[in-house]
């Protein structure tokens, strides 16, 4: 008589339980832990709602990663889980098995479900499949609020059914449920709706904020009152902020905004695209930073020479790994300012982007000594600056000793163009061949991209599809 595979027997047993809700309920207290996730998935996808509710209330893990399973537009499974949580929160004495205290609606649970699904999961030893141990006592856990984790992407003008239902449920249970969000993205949604949502979120859980919508400075000032409460924020991206005229009221708004940075003690990455309000006031924002940044991006805006001077002197840039000043015109700036800025970050800088900055030959020559000491630099882009062939050759020689530099993007030399700015393709090919000879002379394997502006083939100001100039050392015969 043949012996059936144990995993097959457990699979059959799980399906048998789902045919009889009463049998499933009575078996949950003694159901092997290793069968719980598989049976939950069967109940979830099979829409066995009552069994699903019972399993939530006996869930033997601290975390239920529902986001890896749920199809957000369909409300049935989510409603069932929330109804089960209502019952759980109302219980004075929990099931001896239940350890659930985090409902995770982020799309991050695939590893959990794949680990426990399929025949192989049943063959694991029970010791390796034990639920996560709690740090605190059962009594303390019972007093703690239930946490719901989700990433918020507010990209519609009105709330969808899922978010409306969930927020209403959370609002009615504020004392016992905390809505936690680590990543917040905003686009298109009116500020009134954003305010309603943020008033229900545990703001100190938010670690990343990204705004991709045109806001007036007054709108950003409204948002800033919430921003200041995001005490664990690490990454902030704002794009773009519109300023029609700088009035006394707008100046008050700027103070409201920059003062909130005093509360962001964990901010590491700051990205501001089209921040029209910063011209002449960059120092006001930088003074409010509480700790050194890892990455700073201020792009596509006007800054004054005083702004750039203050930036080069700010103690909060001394540990920068990434600096992006693309689209900040520096043509008339003293070249010494950029030199001092690079000296400040030469020990840590890994990525430098100076596209479309109006950098001239004399300015680039002034920063070459400091640039050549950026020993950690691995990415450098200078596209859409008007540089001569002679200075580009100097650039290649000064950066030849940088051991980590693997991505280099430069403009086509100014000799590639007619006086009217029309690209001469034949002349560009000749200059590319000359740059390759420079690389051979330097003797170090290297790949550089040369980007004409605009590209004759795609029309883009910066193009990345052209073949790079490649030099690889050949071993002696």
Coordinates of C-alpha atoms in Angstrom, one line a residue, residues 27-477:
X27 CA -10.3 23.2 14.2
X28 CA -8.6 26.7 14.2
X29 CA -7.4 26.4 17.8
X30 CA -5.5 23.2 17.1
X31 CA -4.6 23.8 13.4
X32 CA -0.9 23.5 12.8
X33 CA 0.7 26.9 12.4
X34 CA 2.3 25.8 9.1
X35 CA -1.2 25.3 7.6
X36 CA -2.6 28.7 8.5
X37 CA -1.2 30.8 5.6
X38 CA -2.1 28.2 3.0
X39 CA -5.6 27.8 4.4
X40 CA -6.0 31.6 4.6
X41 CA -5.1 32.0 0.9
X42 CA -7.6 29.3 0.0
X43 CA -10.3 31.0 2.1
X44 CA -9.4 34.4 0.7
X45 CA -9.4 33.4 -3.0
X46 CA -12.4 31.1 -2.6
X47 CA -14.4 33.9 -0.9
X48 CA -15.1 31.8 2.3
X49 CA -15.9 34.9 4.2
X50 CA -16.9 33.4 7.5
X51 CA -13.9 31.2 7.7
X52 CA -11.7 34.2 6.7
X53 CA -13.1 36.2 9.6
X54 CA -12.4 33.3 12.0
X55 CA -8.9 32.9 10.8
X56 CA -8.1 36.6 11.2
X57 CA -9.2 36.4 14.9
X58 CA -7.0 33.4 15.4
X59 CA -4.0 34.5 13.3
X60 CA -0.8 33.2 14.9
X61 CA 1.5 35.8 13.5
X62 CA 2.0 39.5 14.6
X63 CA 1.6 40.7 11.0
X64 CA -1.0 39.9 8.4
X65 CA 0.5 41.0 5.0
X66 CA -2.9 41.4 3.2
X67 CA -1.5 43.8 0.6
X68 CA 0.2 41.0 -1.1
X69 CA -3.1 39.3 -1.8
X70 CA -5.9 41.9 -2.0
X71 CA -7.2 43.4 -5.2
X72 CA -7.9 46.9 -4.0
X73 CA -11.0 47.7 -6.2
X74 CA -12.8 44.7 -4.8
X75 CA -14.1 45.5 -1.3
X76 CA -15.5 42.1 -0.2
X77 CA -12.3 40.6 1.3
X78 CA -11.2 43.8 2.9
X79 CA -14.6 44.3 4.5
X80 CA -14.4 40.8 5.9
X81 CA -11.0 41.4 7.4
X82 CA -12.0 44.7 8.9
X83 CA -15.2 43.1 10.4
X84 CA -13.0 40.4 11.9
X85 CA -10.7 43.1 13.4
X86 CA -13.8 44.8 14.9
X87 CA -14.5 41.5 16.7
X88 CA -10.9 41.2 17.7
X89 CA -10.7 44.7 19.2
X90 CA -13.9 44.1 21.1
X91 CA -12.6 40.9 22.8
X92 CA -11.7 41.1 26.4
X93 CA -9.9 37.8 26.2
X94 CA -8.2 36.9 23.0
X95 CA -7.8 33.5 21.5
X96 CA -4.7 31.9 22.9
X97 CA -3.3 31.6 19.4
X98 CA -3.9 35.1 18.1
X99 CA -0.9 37.4 17.9
X100 CA -2.2 39.7 15.2
X101 CA -1.4 43.4 15.8
X102 CA -0.3 44.7 12.4
X103 CA -2.4 44.7 9.2
X104 CA -0.1 45.4 6.3
X105 CA -1.9 46.7 3.2
X106 CA 1.4 47.5 1.3
X107 CA 2.3 45.4 -1.7
X108 CA 5.2 43.8 0.2
X109 CA 4.0 40.4 1.4
X110 CA 4.7 38.2 -1.5
X111 CA 7.7 36.5 0.2
X112 CA 5.6 35.6 3.2
X113 CA 2.9 34.0 1.1
X114 CA 5.2 32.2 -1.3
X115 CA 7.2 30.8 1.6
X116 CA 4.1 29.2 3.1
X117 CA 2.4 28.1 -0.1
X118 CA 3.0 24.9 -2.1
X119 CA 4.1 21.5 -1.0
X120 CA 7.6 22.5 0.1
X121 CA 6.3 24.7 2.9
X122 CA 4.6 21.8 4.6
X123 CA 7.9 19.9 4.7
X124 CA 9.6 22.5 6.9
X125 CA 10.1 21.7 10.6
X126 CA 7.6 23.3 13.0
X127 CA 10.5 25.0 14.8
X128 CA 11.4 26.9 11.7
X129 CA 7.8 27.9 11.0
X130 CA 7.0 29.3 14.5
X131 CA 5.2 32.6 14.7
X132 CA 7.2 35.8 15.3
X133 CA 7.7 36.2 19.1
X134 CA 6.2 39.2 20.8
X135 CA 8.5 41.7 22.5
X136 CA 5.9 42.6 25.1
X137 CA 3.5 40.8 27.3
X138 CA 0.0 39.7 26.2
X139 CA -1.5 42.3 28.5
X140 CA 0.6 45.1 27.1
X141 CA -0.1 44.0 23.6
X142 CA -3.8 44.0 24.3
X143 CA -3.6 47.7 25.3
X144 CA -1.6 48.8 22.3
X145 CA -3.4 50.1 19.2
X146 CA -3.8 48.0 16.1
X147 CA -1.5 49.3 13.4
X148 CA -2.5 49.4 9.7
X149 CA 0.4 50.0 7.3
X150 CA -0.2 51.2 3.8
X151 CA 1.5 53.4 1.2
X152 CA -0.7 56.4 0.2
X153 CA -0.7 57.5 -3.4
X154 CA -3.1 60.4 -3.7
X155 CA -3.3 60.8 -7.5
X156 CA -7.0 61.4 -8.1
X157 CA -9.2 64.4 -7.4
X158 CA -11.6 62.3 -5.3
X159 CA -11.0 59.4 -3.0
X160 CA -11.6 55.9 -4.5
X161 CA -14.0 53.5 -2.8
X162 CA -11.3 51.5 -1.1
X163 CA -9.7 54.5 0.6
X164 CA -13.0 56.1 1.5
X165 CA -14.2 52.9 3.2
X166 CA -10.9 52.3 5.0
X167 CA -10.5 55.9 6.2
X168 CA -14.1 56.0 7.5
X169 CA -13.4 52.7 9.4
X170 CA -10.2 54.1 10.9
X171 CA -11.8 57.4 11.9
X172 CA -14.5 55.6 13.9
X173 CA -11.8 53.7 15.8
X174 CA -9.2 56.4 16.4
X175 CA -8.5 55.2 20.0
X176 CA -7.8 51.6 19.1
X177 CA -6.4 51.8 15.5
X178 CA -3.4 53.7 14.1
X179 CA -3.1 54.3 10.3
X180 CA 0.6 54.2 9.5
X181 CA 2.1 55.3 6.2
X182 CA 5.8 55.2 5.3
X183 CA 5.5 56.5 1.7
X184 CA 3.2 59.4 0.7
X185 CA 2.8 60.5 -2.9
X186 CA 0.5 63.3 -3.9
X187 CA -0.6 64.4 -7.4
X188 CA -3.8 66.0 -8.5
X189 CA -5.7 65.7 -5.3
X190 CA -7.1 69.0 -3.9
X191 CA -5.5 70.2 -0.6
X192 CA -8.8 69.9 1.3
X193 CA -8.9 66.1 0.7
X194 CA -5.2 65.8 1.5
X195 CA -5.8 67.6 4.8
X196 CA -8.6 65.2 5.7
X197 CA -6.5 62.2 5.0
X198 CA -3.4 63.4 6.8
X199 CA -5.5 64.2 9.9
X200 CA -6.1 60.5 10.2
X201 CA -2.5 59.3 9.6
X202 CA 0.2 58.8 12.2
X203 CA 2.5 61.5 10.8
X204 CA 5.6 60.4 12.7
X205 CA 5.5 57.1 10.7
X206 CA 6.0 58.8 7.4
X207 CA 9.5 58.5 6.0
X208 CA 9.1 59.6 2.4
X209 CA 7.0 62.3 0.8
X210 CA 6.8 63.0 -3.0
X211 CA 4.6 65.8 -4.4
X212 CA 4.2 65.8 -8.2
X213 CA 1.7 68.6 -8.8
X214 CA 1.7 72.3 -9.3
X215 CA 1.2 73.9 -5.9
X216 CA 1.1 77.6 -5.1
X217 CA 3.3 78.7 -2.2
X218 CA 0.1 79.2 -0.1
X219 CA -0.8 75.5 -0.7
X220 CA 2.7 74.4 0.3
X221 CA 2.4 76.5 3.5
X222 CA -0.8 74.6 4.4
X223 CA 0.9 71.3 3.8
X224 CA 3.9 72.5 5.9
X225 CA 1.9 72.4 9.1
X226 CA 1.6 68.6 8.6
X227 CA 5.2 68.3 7.3
X228 CA 6.6 69.6 10.6
X229 CA 4.9 66.7 12.4
X230 CA 6.6 64.1 10.2
X231 CA 9.5 63.8 12.7
X232 CA 11.0 60.7 11.1
X233 CA 10.9 62.0 7.5
X234 CA 14.0 61.0 5.6
X235 CA 13.2 61.9 2.0
X236 CA 11.3 65.0 0.7
X237 CA 10.6 65.6 -3.1
X238 CA 8.6 68.7 -4.1
X239 CA 7.9 69.6 -7.8
X240 CA 7.0 72.3 -8.8
X241 CA 6.0 75.2 -6.6
X242 CA 4.5 78.3 -8.3
X243 CA 5.2 81.8 -7.2
X244 CA 3.5 84.6 -9.1
X245 CA 4.9 87.6 -7.2
X246 CA 6.8 87.8 -4.0
X247 CA 4.5 89.8 -1.7
X248 CA 4.6 90.2 2.1
X249 CA 2.1 87.4 2.4
X250 CA 4.2 85.1 0.3
X251 CA 7.2 85.9 2.5
X252 CA 5.1 84.9 5.5
X253 CA 4.3 81.7 3.7
X254 CA 8.0 81.0 3.1
X255 CA 8.7 81.5 6.8
X256 CA 5.9 79.0 7.6
X257 CA 7.5 76.5 5.2
X258 CA 11.2 76.8 6.1
X259 CA 10.6 76.9 9.8
X260 CA 9.1 73.3 9.6
X261 CA 12.5 72.0 8.6
X262 CA 13.7 72.6 12.1
X263 CA 11.5 69.6 13.1
X264 CA 12.9 67.3 10.5
X265 CA 15.9 65.9 12.4
X266 CA 16.1 62.7 10.2
X267 CA 15.9 64.3 6.8
X268 CA 18.6 62.9 4.5
X269 CA 17.4 63.5 0.9
X270 CA 15.9 66.8 -0.3
X271 CA 14.8 67.2 -3.9
X272 CA 13.2 70.5 -5.1
X273 CA 12.3 70.8 -8.8
X274 CA 11.2 74.2 -10.1
X275 CA 11.2 75.8 -6.6
X276 CA 10.6 79.4 -7.8
X277 CA 10.3 80.7 -4.3
X278 CA 14.0 79.9 -3.4
X279 CA 15.7 82.7 -5.4
X280 CA 17.4 84.9 -2.9
X281 CA 16.1 82.8 0.1
X282 CA 18.0 79.6 -0.1
X283 CA 19.9 80.5 3.1
X284 CA 16.6 80.8 5.0
X285 CA 15.9 77.1 4.2
X286 CA 19.4 75.8 4.7
X287 CA 19.7 77.4 8.1
X288 CA 16.7 75.4 9.3
X289 CA 18.1 72.0 8.4
X290 CA 18.9 70.1 11.6
X291 CA 21.3 67.5 10.2
X292 CA 23.7 66.9 7.3
X293 CA 22.0 65.8 4.0
X294 CA 23.0 62.7 1.9
X295 CA 21.4 64.0 -1.3
X296 CA 20.4 67.5 -2.4
X297 CA 18.7 68.3 -5.6
X298 CA 17.7 71.9 -6.5
X299 CA 16.8 72.0 -10.2
X300 CA 15.3 74.2 -12.9
X301 CA 15.1 77.5 -11.0
X302 CA 16.9 80.8 -10.6
X303 CA 19.3 81.2 -7.7
X304 CA 21.5 84.2 -6.9
X305 CA 25.2 84.2 -6.5
X306 CA 24.6 84.7 -2.7
X307 CA 22.4 81.6 -2.7
X308 CA 25.2 79.5 -4.1
X309 CA 27.7 81.1 -1.8
X310 CA 25.7 80.2 1.2
X311 CA 25.2 76.7 -0.1
X312 CA 29.0 76.2 -0.4
X313 CA 29.4 77.3 3.2
X314 CA 26.5 75.4 4.8
X315 CA 27.6 72.8 7.3
X316 CA 24.7 70.5 6.3
X317 CA 26.3 69.7 2.9
X318 CA 29.6 68.4 4.1
X319 CA 28.5 64.8 3.8
X320 CA 26.7 64.9 0.5
X321 CA 26.7 61.8 -1.7
X322 CA 24.6 63.3 -4.4
X323 CA 24.3 66.9 -5.7
X324 CA 22.1 67.9 -8.6
X325 CA 21.9 71.6 -9.7
X326 CA 20.7 71.0 -13.2
X327 CA 18.9 73.9 -14.8
X328 CA 20.4 76.4 -12.3
X329 CA 22.1 79.1 -14.5
X330 CA 25.6 80.0 -13.2
X331 CA 27.0 81.7 -16.3
X332 CA 27.7 85.0 -14.5
X333 CA 28.7 83.5 -11.1
X334 CA 32.2 83.7 -9.7
X335 CA 33.8 80.3 -10.6
X336 CA 35.4 80.2 -7.2
X337 CA 32.0 79.6 -5.5
X338 CA 31.6 76.2 -7.3
X339 CA 35.2 75.4 -6.6
X340 CA 34.6 75.9 -2.8
X341 CA 31.4 73.9 -3.0
X342 CA 33.2 70.9 -4.5
X343 CA 36.0 71.2 -2.0
X344 CA 33.4 70.9 0.8
X345 CA 32.1 67.6 -0.5
X346 CA 35.1 66.1 -2.2
X347 CA 35.5 63.3 0.4
X348 CA 31.9 61.9 0.1
X349 CA 30.4 63.0 -3.3
X350 CA 29.3 60.1 -5.5
X351 CA 27.0 61.7 -8.0
X352 CA 27.2 65.2 -9.5
X353 CA 24.7 66.6 -12.0
X354 CA 25.4 70.0 -13.6
X355 CA 23.3 69.8 -16.8
X356 CA 22.1 73.0 -18.4
X357 CA 23.9 75.3 -15.9
X358 CA 25.4 77.6 -18.5
X359 CA 28.9 76.7 -17.3
X360 CA 31.6 78.3 -19.3
X361 CA 35.2 77.2 -20.1
X362 CA 36.7 79.4 -17.4
X363 CA 34.3 78.2 -14.8
X364 CA 34.9 74.5 -15.6
X365 CA 38.7 75.1 -15.6
X366 CA 38.4 76.7 -12.2
X367 CA 36.7 73.6 -10.6
X368 CA 38.9 71.0 -12.3
X369 CA 41.4 70.8 -9.4
X370 CA 38.6 70.3 -6.8
X371 CA 36.8 67.9 -9.2
X372 CA 39.9 65.7 -9.5
X373 CA 39.9 65.2 -5.7
X374 CA 36.3 63.8 -5.6
X375 CA 37.7 60.3 -5.0
X376 CA 34.2 58.7 -4.5
X377 CA 32.7 60.2 -7.6
X378 CA 31.0 57.6 -9.8
X379 CA 28.5 59.6 -11.9
X380 CA 29.2 63.0 -13.5
X381 CA 27.0 64.8 -16.0
X382 CA 27.6 68.2 -17.7
X383 CA 25.2 68.0 -20.7
X384 CA 23.9 71.2 -22.3
X385 CA 26.8 73.4 -21.3
X386 CA 28.7 75.2 -24.0
X387 CA 32.3 74.0 -23.7
X388 CA 35.2 74.0 -26.1
X389 CA 37.1 70.9 -27.2
X390 CA 40.3 72.1 -25.5
X391 CA 38.6 72.3 -22.1
X392 CA 36.9 69.0 -22.6
X393 CA 40.3 67.4 -23.2
X394 CA 41.5 69.0 -19.9
X395 CA 38.4 67.6 -18.2
X396 CA 39.1 64.1 -19.3
X397 CA 42.7 64.4 -18.1
X398 CA 41.8 65.8 -14.7
X399 CA 39.2 63.1 -14.1
X400 CA 41.3 60.2 -15.3
X401 CA 42.5 59.4 -11.8
X402 CA 39.1 59.1 -10.2
X403 CA 38.9 55.3 -9.4
X404 CA 35.1 55.1 -9.0
X405 CA 34.0 57.2 -12.0
X406 CA 32.0 54.9 -14.4
X407 CA 29.3 57.1 -15.8
X408 CA 30.3 60.3 -17.6
X409 CA 27.9 62.4 -19.7
X410 CA 29.3 65.5 -21.5
X411 CA 28.0 67.9 -24.1
X412 CA 29.1 67.9 -27.7
X413 CA 32.1 70.4 -28.0
X414 CA 31.1 73.8 -29.2
X415 CA 33.2 73.3 -32.3
X416 CA 30.5 70.8 -33.3
X417 CA 28.1 73.6 -34.1
X418 CA 27.7 76.3 -36.7
X419 CA 27.4 79.9 -35.3
X420 CA 23.6 79.6 -35.5
X421 CA 23.7 76.5 -33.2
X422 CA 23.2 73.9 -36.0
X423 CA 24.9 70.6 -35.3
X424 CA 27.5 69.5 -37.8
X425 CA 27.4 65.7 -37.6
X426 CA 30.6 65.1 -39.6
X427 CA 32.5 67.6 -37.4
X428 CA 31.1 65.9 -34.3
X429 CA 32.3 62.5 -35.5
X430 CA 35.8 64.0 -36.0
X431 CA 35.8 65.4 -32.4
X432 CA 34.6 62.1 -31.0
X433 CA 37.5 60.4 -32.6
X434 CA 39.9 63.0 -31.1
X435 CA 38.4 62.4 -27.6
X436 CA 38.9 58.6 -28.1
X437 CA 42.6 59.4 -28.8
X438 CA 42.8 61.3 -25.5
X439 CA 41.4 58.3 -23.7
X440 CA 43.9 56.0 -25.4
X441 CA 46.7 58.4 -24.4
X442 CA 45.5 58.3 -20.8
X443 CA 45.6 54.5 -20.9
X444 CA 42.6 53.8 -18.6
X445 CA 39.5 51.8 -19.6
X446 CA 36.7 54.3 -19.9
X447 CA 33.2 55.0 -21.3
X448 CA 31.9 58.5 -21.9
X449 CA 28.6 59.7 -23.5
X450 CA 28.6 62.8 -25.7
X451 CA 25.2 64.4 -26.0
X452 CA 24.5 67.0 -28.7
X453 CA 21.7 69.5 -28.0
X454 CA 19.3 69.1 -29.5
X455 CA 19.7 65.6 -30.9
X456 CA 19.1 65.5 -34.6
X457 CA 17.4 62.1 -34.3
X458 CA 15.1 62.4 -31.3
X459 CA 14.9 66.1 -30.8
X460 CA 15.7 65.8 -27.1
X461 CA 18.0 68.4 -25.4
X462 CA 19.8 65.5 -23.7
X463 CA 19.9 62.1 -25.4
X464 CA 21.2 58.9 -24.1
X465 CA 20.7 56.6 -27.1
X466 CA 23.8 57.6 -29.0
X467 CA 26.7 55.2 -28.9
X468 CA 29.2 56.1 -26.2
X469 CA 32.9 56.6 -26.8
X470 CA 34.5 53.5 -25.4
X471 CA 38.2 52.8 -24.7
X472 CA 39.3 49.4 -23.4
X473 CA 42.9 48.5 -22.7
X474 CA 44.2 45.7 -24.8
X475 CA 46.7 43.3 -23.4
X476 CA 50.2 43.4 -25.1
X477 CA 50.8 40.6 -27.6

